mmCIF file of C-alpha atoms in Angstrom:
data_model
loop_
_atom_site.group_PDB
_atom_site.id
_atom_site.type_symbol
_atom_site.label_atom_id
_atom_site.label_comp_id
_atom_site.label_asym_id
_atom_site.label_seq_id
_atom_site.Cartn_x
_atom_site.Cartn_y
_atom_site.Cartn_z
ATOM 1 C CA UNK A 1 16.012 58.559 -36.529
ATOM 2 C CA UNK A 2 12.884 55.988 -36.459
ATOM 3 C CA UNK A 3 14.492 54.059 -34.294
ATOM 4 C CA UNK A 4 15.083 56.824 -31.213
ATOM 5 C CA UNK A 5 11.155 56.994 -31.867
ATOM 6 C CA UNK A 6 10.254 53.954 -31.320
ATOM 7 C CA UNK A 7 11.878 54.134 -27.247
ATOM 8 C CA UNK A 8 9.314 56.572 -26.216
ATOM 9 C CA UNK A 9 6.352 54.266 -28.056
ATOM 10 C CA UNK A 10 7.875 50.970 -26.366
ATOM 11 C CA UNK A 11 7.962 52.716 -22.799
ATOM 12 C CA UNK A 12 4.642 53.882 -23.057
ATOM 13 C CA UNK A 13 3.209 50.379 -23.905
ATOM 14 C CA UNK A 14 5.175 48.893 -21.174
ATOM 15 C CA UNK A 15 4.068 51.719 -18.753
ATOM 16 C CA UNK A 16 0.523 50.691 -20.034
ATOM 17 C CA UNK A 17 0.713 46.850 -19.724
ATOM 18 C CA UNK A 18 1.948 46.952 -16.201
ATOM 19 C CA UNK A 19 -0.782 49.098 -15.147
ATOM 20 C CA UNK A 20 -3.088 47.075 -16.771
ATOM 21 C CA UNK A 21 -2.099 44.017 -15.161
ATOM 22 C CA UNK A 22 -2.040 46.014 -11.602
ATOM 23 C CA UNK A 23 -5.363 46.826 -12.038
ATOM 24 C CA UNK A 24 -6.631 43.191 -13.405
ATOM 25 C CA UNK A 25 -4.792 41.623 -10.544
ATOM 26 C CA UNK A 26 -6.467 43.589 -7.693
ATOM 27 C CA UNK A 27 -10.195 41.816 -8.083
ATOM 28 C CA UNK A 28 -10.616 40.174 -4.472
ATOM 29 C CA UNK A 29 -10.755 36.278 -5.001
ATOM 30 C CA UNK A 30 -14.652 35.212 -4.236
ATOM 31 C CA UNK A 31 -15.338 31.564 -3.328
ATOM 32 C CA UNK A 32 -16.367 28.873 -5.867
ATOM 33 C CA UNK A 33 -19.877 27.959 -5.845
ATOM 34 C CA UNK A 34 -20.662 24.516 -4.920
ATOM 35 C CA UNK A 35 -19.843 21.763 -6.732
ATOM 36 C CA UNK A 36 -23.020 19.090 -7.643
ATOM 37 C CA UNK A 37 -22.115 16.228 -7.469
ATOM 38 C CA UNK A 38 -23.785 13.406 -9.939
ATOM 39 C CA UNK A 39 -25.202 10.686 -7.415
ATOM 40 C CA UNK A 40 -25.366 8.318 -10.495
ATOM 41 C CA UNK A 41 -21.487 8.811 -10.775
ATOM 42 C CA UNK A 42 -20.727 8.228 -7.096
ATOM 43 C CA UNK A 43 -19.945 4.683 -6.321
ATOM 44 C CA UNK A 44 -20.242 4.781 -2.529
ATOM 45 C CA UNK A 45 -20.978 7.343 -0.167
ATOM 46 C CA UNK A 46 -17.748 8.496 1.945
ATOM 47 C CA UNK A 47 -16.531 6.234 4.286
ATOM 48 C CA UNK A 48 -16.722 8.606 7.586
ATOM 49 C CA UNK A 49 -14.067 7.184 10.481
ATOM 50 C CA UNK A 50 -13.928 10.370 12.812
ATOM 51 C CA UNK A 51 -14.306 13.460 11.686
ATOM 52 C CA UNK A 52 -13.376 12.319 8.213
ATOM 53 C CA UNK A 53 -12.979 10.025 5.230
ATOM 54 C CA UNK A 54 -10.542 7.158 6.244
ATOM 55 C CA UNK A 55 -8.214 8.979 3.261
ATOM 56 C CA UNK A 56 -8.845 12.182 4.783
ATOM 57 C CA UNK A 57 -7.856 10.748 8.196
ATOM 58 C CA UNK A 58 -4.661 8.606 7.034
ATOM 59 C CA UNK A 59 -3.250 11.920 4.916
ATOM 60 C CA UNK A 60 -3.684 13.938 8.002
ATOM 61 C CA UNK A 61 -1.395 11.489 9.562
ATOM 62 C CA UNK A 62 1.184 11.600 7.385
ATOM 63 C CA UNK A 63 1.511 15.467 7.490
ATOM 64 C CA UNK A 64 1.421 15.413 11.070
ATOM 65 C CA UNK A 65 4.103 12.454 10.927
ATOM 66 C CA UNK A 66 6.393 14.196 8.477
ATOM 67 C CA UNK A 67 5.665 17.976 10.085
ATOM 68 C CA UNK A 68 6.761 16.236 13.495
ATOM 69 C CA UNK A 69 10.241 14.375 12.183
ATOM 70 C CA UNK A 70 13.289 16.837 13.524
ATOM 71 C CA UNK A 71 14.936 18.968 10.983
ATOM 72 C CA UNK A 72 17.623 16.139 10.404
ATOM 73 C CA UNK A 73 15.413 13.216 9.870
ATOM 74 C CA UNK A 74 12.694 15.070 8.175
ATOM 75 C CA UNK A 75 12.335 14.014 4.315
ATOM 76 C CA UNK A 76 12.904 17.117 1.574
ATOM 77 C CA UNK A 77 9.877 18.446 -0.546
ATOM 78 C CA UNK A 78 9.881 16.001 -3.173
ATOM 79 C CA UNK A 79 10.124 12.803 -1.011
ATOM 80 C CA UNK A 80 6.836 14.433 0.994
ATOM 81 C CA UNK A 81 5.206 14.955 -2.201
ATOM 82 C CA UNK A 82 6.335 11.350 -3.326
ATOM 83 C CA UNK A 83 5.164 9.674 -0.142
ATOM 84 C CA UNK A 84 1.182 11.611 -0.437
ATOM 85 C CA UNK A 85 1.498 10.587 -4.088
ATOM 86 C CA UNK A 86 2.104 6.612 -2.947
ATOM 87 C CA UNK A 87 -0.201 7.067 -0.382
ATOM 88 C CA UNK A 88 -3.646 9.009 -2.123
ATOM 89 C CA UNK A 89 -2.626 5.660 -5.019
ATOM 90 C CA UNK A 90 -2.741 2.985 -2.371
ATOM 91 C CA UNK A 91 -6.192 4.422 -0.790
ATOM 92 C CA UNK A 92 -7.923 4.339 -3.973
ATOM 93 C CA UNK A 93 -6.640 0.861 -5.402
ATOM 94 C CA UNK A 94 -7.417 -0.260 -1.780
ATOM 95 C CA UNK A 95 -11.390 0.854 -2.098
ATOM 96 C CA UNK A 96 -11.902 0.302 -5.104
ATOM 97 C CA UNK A 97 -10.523 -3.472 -4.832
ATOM 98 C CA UNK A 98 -12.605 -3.644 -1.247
ATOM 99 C CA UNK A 99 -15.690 -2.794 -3.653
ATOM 100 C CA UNK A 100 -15.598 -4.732 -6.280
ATOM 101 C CA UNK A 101 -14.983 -8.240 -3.653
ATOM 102 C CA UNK A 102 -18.380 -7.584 -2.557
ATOM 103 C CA UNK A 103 -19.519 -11.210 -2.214
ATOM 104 C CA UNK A 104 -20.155 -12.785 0.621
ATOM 105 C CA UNK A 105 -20.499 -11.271 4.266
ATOM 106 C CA UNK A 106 -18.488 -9.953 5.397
ATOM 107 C CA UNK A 107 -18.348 -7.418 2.761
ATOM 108 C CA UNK A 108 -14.701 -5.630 2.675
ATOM 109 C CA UNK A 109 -15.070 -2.201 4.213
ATOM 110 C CA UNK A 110 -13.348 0.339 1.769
ATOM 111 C CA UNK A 111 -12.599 2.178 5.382
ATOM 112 C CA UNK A 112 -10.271 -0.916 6.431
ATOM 113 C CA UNK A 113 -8.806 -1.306 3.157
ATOM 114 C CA UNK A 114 -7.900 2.345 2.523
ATOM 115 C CA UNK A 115 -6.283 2.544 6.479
ATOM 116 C CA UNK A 116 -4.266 -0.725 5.581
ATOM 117 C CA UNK A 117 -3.034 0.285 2.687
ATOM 118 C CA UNK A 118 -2.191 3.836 3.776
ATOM 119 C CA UNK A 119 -0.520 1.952 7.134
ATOM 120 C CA UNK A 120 1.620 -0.562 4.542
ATOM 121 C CA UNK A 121 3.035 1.981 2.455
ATOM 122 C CA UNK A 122 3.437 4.854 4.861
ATOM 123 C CA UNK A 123 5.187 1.786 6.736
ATOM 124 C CA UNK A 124 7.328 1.337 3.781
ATOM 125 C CA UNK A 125 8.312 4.900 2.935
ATOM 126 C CA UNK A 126 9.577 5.375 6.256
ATOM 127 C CA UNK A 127 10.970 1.914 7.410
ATOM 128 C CA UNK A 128 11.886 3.297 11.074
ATOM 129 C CA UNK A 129 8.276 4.222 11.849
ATOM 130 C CA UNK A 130 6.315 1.133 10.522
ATOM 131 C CA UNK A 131 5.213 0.406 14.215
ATOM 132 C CA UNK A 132 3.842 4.074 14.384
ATOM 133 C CA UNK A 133 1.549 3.266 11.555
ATOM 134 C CA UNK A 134 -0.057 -0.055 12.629
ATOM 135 C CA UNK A 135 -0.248 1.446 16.274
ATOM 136 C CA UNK A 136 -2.548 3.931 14.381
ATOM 137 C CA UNK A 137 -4.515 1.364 12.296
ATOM 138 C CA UNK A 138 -4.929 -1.046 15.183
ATOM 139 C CA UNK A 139 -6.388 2.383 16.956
ATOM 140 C CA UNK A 140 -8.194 3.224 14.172
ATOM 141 C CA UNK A 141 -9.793 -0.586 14.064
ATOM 142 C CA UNK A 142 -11.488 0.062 17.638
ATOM 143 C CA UNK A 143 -12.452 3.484 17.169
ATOM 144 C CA UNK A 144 -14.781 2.183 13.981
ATOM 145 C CA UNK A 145 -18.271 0.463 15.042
ATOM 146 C CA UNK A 146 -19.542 -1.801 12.608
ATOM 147 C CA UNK A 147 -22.940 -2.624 11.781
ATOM 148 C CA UNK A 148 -24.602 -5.383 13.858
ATOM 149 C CA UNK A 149 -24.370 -7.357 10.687
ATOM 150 C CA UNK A 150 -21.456 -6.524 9.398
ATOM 151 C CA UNK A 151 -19.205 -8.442 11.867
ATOM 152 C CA UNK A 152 -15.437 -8.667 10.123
ATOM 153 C CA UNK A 153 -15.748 -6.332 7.673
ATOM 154 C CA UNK A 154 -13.191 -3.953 8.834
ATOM 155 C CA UNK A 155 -10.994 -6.873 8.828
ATOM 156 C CA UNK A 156 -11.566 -8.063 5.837
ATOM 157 C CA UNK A 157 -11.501 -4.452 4.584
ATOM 158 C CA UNK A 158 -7.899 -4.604 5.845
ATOM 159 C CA UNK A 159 -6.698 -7.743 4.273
ATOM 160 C CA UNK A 160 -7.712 -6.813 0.677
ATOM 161 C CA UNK A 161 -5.545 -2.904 1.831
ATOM 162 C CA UNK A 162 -2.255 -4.861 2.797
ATOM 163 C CA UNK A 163 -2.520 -6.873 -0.551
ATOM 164 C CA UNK A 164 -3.105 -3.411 -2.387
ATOM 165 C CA UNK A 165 -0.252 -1.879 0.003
ATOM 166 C CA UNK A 166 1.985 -4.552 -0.536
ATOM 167 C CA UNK A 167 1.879 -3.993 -4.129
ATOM 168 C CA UNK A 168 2.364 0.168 -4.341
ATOM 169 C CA UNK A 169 5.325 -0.311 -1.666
ATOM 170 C CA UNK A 170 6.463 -2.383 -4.016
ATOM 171 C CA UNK A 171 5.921 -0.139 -7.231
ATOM 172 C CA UNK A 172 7.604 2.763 -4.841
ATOM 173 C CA UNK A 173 10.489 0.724 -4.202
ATOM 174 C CA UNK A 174 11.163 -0.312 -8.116
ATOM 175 C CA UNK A 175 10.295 3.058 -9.739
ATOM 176 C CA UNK A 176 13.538 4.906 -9.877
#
């Protein structure tokens, strides 16, 4: 007979949980507050080209790129998140390697070297459209003004990304 007592208890406690989550789960979501950042931590300010970070600019392109293929050609969920994966790896090797070459002028622009990367292995990841993405660096190349002293450096920017590119397309192609 304990048992056939125990239904009524478990019901109620049920009843009781799902209310209670209900109720927690109705709160209206508020913004985060701002995040400091550490200036000491930041290595470089953002690299503006437009209306955004180079890396801002060249994952923009890829959505639009993939968001634009027709329903046949376009690639599934994982391959998406697989190319923005290849790509956001690229763009940071690609600055960080156009940083730490500082040497002699021209200095690497981390803005050249995180749009040729991002052009290489977009390029690679969708072998058809490779002309699409250096159509958009080479536009992306006249669009940036450089510094009266800093003649080349988008160019040399670039050849330190398609180094960096070369090698993710690479690690894409070989991971399984």
């Amino acid at each position: 007979m304990s048992g056939m007592q125990q239904w009524p208890r478990a019901l109620a406690l049920a009843a009781v949980a799902t209310l209670a989550f209900q109720i927690g789960c109705t709160d209206r979501v508020t913004d985060p507050s701002p995040v400091q950042v550490n200036s000491r931590l930041s290595r470089v300010d953002a690299t503006i080209v437009g209306d955004g970070t180079a890396s801002v600019r060249w994952s923009a392109i890829a959505r639009d790129f993939i968001a634009a293929k027709p329903a046949a050609e376009k690639p599934n969920q994982q391959a998406a998140f697989r190319a923005f994966a290849y790509l956001s790896l690229a763009q940071y090797r690609a600055v960080v390697a156009a940083l730490d070459s500082r040497g002699h002028p021209p200095h690497a622009s981390p803005r050249g070297a995180a749009s040729a990367a991002s052009a290489v292995v977009l390029g690679a990841l969708f072998p058809q459209d490779a002309g699409f993405f250096e159509s958009q660096l080479r536009a992306q190349e006249t669009d940036v003004a450089e510094p009266p002293h800093g003649q080349g450096a988008f160019s040399a920017g670039e050849a330190i990304g398609r180094t960096v590119g070369m090698k993710i397309a690479e690690l894409a192609r070989t991971d399984g």
